[in-house]
Amino acid sequence: MNKQLLLLALLGTALIGSTVFLLVKSNNNVQENEENLAQLWSLWKKTYNKKYADPDSEHYRIQVFSSNLDFVKQDTTGTMGITQFFDLTRDEFAATYLTERLTDNNEPIAEDIPIDSSTNINWVTEEKVTDVKNQGSCGSCWTFSATGAVESALIIAGKAERSINLSEQQLVDCCTAEYDNAGCNGGNKDQAFRYIESNPITTEANYPYKAVNQKCNTQKAALTPNYTISNYKQVNASTNDLAEALKIQPIAISVDASNWSFYTGGIFSNCNNTTHNHAVLLVGFQNDAWIVKNSWGTTWGENGYIRLKNGNTCGLANVPYYPIA
Ligand SMILES: *[C@@H]1O[C@H](CO)[C@@H](O)[C@H](O)[C@H]1NC(C)=O
Ligand SMILES: *[C@@H]1O[C@H](CO)[C@@H](O)[C@H](O)[C@H]1NC(C)=O
Ligand SMILES: *[C@@H]1O[C@H](CO)[C@@H](O)[C@H](O)[C@H]1NC(C)=O
Ligand SMILES: *[C@@H]1O[C@H](CO)[C@@H](O)[C@H](O)[C@H]1NC(C)=O
Ligand SMILES: *[C@@H]1O[C@H](CO)[C@@H](O)[C@H](O)[C@H]1NC(C)=O
Ligand SMILES: *[C@@H]1O[C@H](CO)[C@@H](O)[C@H](O)[C@H]1NC(C)=O
């Protein structure tokens, strides 16, 4: 088979999975392996438009890329492959992206009880979920989880169109220390709801996303149109209570995303159910799996989404919250 084509096909689809590693693995010739790595690297760089300051830093990033390849080669679940995060070490990834804060040290842990496998809820196909966004190199997952939940709540309540786009930057800049949040350095989705309950949130167009911490711009924040919520609620730490709440609307959830950096598709469960470090939006349950909207762009996972195994996978039922539009 044409190697170039094979590599292209592998990078071009979400189904990178194990095939690429067979290619690398099946080759016992060291030189050939290095050639494959170089080809993979240059295709990957092109695909994600990556640039490096100098040859030394690029050389270091190739080594990181190679060790990430080794890590996902061990994957037996078929859900891990090459992603946009392949030039980051696991510690670097965690420092930038796994920044959701614990509200307290006594957060509940839901029992790992699967819900009725025939449950069928999908707010995406109902057209009540806005397009997947990209938080960039900023630990602002908590703002995207919150805006996603509020956008869906407003659409379902008939108070907004599906094209609504709320300002994450307003939350990054204005929902700060007094809400125990720290912008790109992390925060809590429930504290974002507390802010929106008393401070209307404006649109992305009025207060655009910059992926950096800035001083709160009160003029931009006061622009219309603006949106608010009347209240927000915590869901009991229970998979069944979560499924009931999901029937009403999408739910902001917290998860352990330590291994999500390499997710390329399928039903994922390679995670811890007792901790959390990332905030996302639960948007459905179908074919015996939870459907979750992430904020890492549409090239990640399944067009920006991840499916999680039935049960309390990645701790998704531990601390769910939803806003009332
Ligand atoms: C968490 O997952 C492990 C491994 O799947 C399981 O044995 C354990 O019961 C789960 N913890 C809770 C609190 O359900
Ligand atoms: C919402 O705003 C973000 C950030 O500016 C942008 O990337 C995205 O395309 C917008 N989405 C929609 C549906 O307009
Ligand atoms: C929100 O928008 C309305 C007009 O739709 C305006 O009257 C009100 O002052 C705005 N509130 C804030 C806090 O910006
Ligand atoms: C949450 O749990 C409490 C105590 O276990 C129970 O009384 C309450 O009815 C539950 N709430 C919902 C919405 O299921
Ligand atoms: C992440 O994946 C590795 C390899 O599959 C696994 O050993 C590890 O337990 C996973 N981490 C968590 C937190 O589940
Ligand atoms: C899950 O998280 C707990 C608490 O941080 C930790 O003790 C445990 O080792 C973790 N398990 C895995 C598989 O990472």
PDB file of C-alpha atoms and ligand atoms in Angstrom, residues 200 222 224 226, ligand 3:
ATOM      1  CA  PRO A 200     -26.596  39.445  32.398  1.00  0.00           C
ATOM      2  CA  ALA A 222     -23.272  45.952  29.493  1.00  0.00           C
ATOM      3  CA  THR A 224     -27.244  44.397  24.474  1.00  0.00           C
ATOM      4  CA  ASN A 226     -27.902  40.367  27.052  1.00  0.00           C
TER       5      ASN A 226
HETATM    6  C1  LIG B   3     -29.913  44.185  29.302  1.00  0.00           C
HETATM    7  O1  LIG B   3     -30.575  44.520  28.100  1.00  0.00           O
HETATM    8  C2  LIG B   3     -31.732  45.336  28.276  1.00  0.00           C
HETATM    9  C3  LIG B   3     -32.357  45.575  26.916  1.00  0.00           C
HETATM   10  O2  LIG B   3     -32.625  44.340  26.306  1.00  0.00           O
HETATM   11  C4  LIG B   3     -31.356  46.635  28.949  1.00  0.00           C
HETATM   12  O3  LIG B   3     -32.524  47.384  29.225  1.00  0.00           O
HETATM   13  C5  LIG B   3     -30.631  46.356  30.261  1.00  0.00           C
HETATM   14  O4  LIG B   3     -30.147  47.557  30.805  1.00  0.00           O
HETATM   15  C6  LIG B   3     -29.454  45.424  30.029  1.00  0.00           C
HETATM   16  N1  LIG B   3     -28.911  45.067  31.338  1.00  0.00           N
HETATM   17  C7  LIG B   3     -27.625  45.086  31.620  1.00  0.00           C
HETATM   18  C8  LIG B   3     -27.239  44.820  33.034  1.00  0.00           C
HETATM   19  O5  LIG B   3     -26.772  45.290  30.778  1.00  0.00           O
END
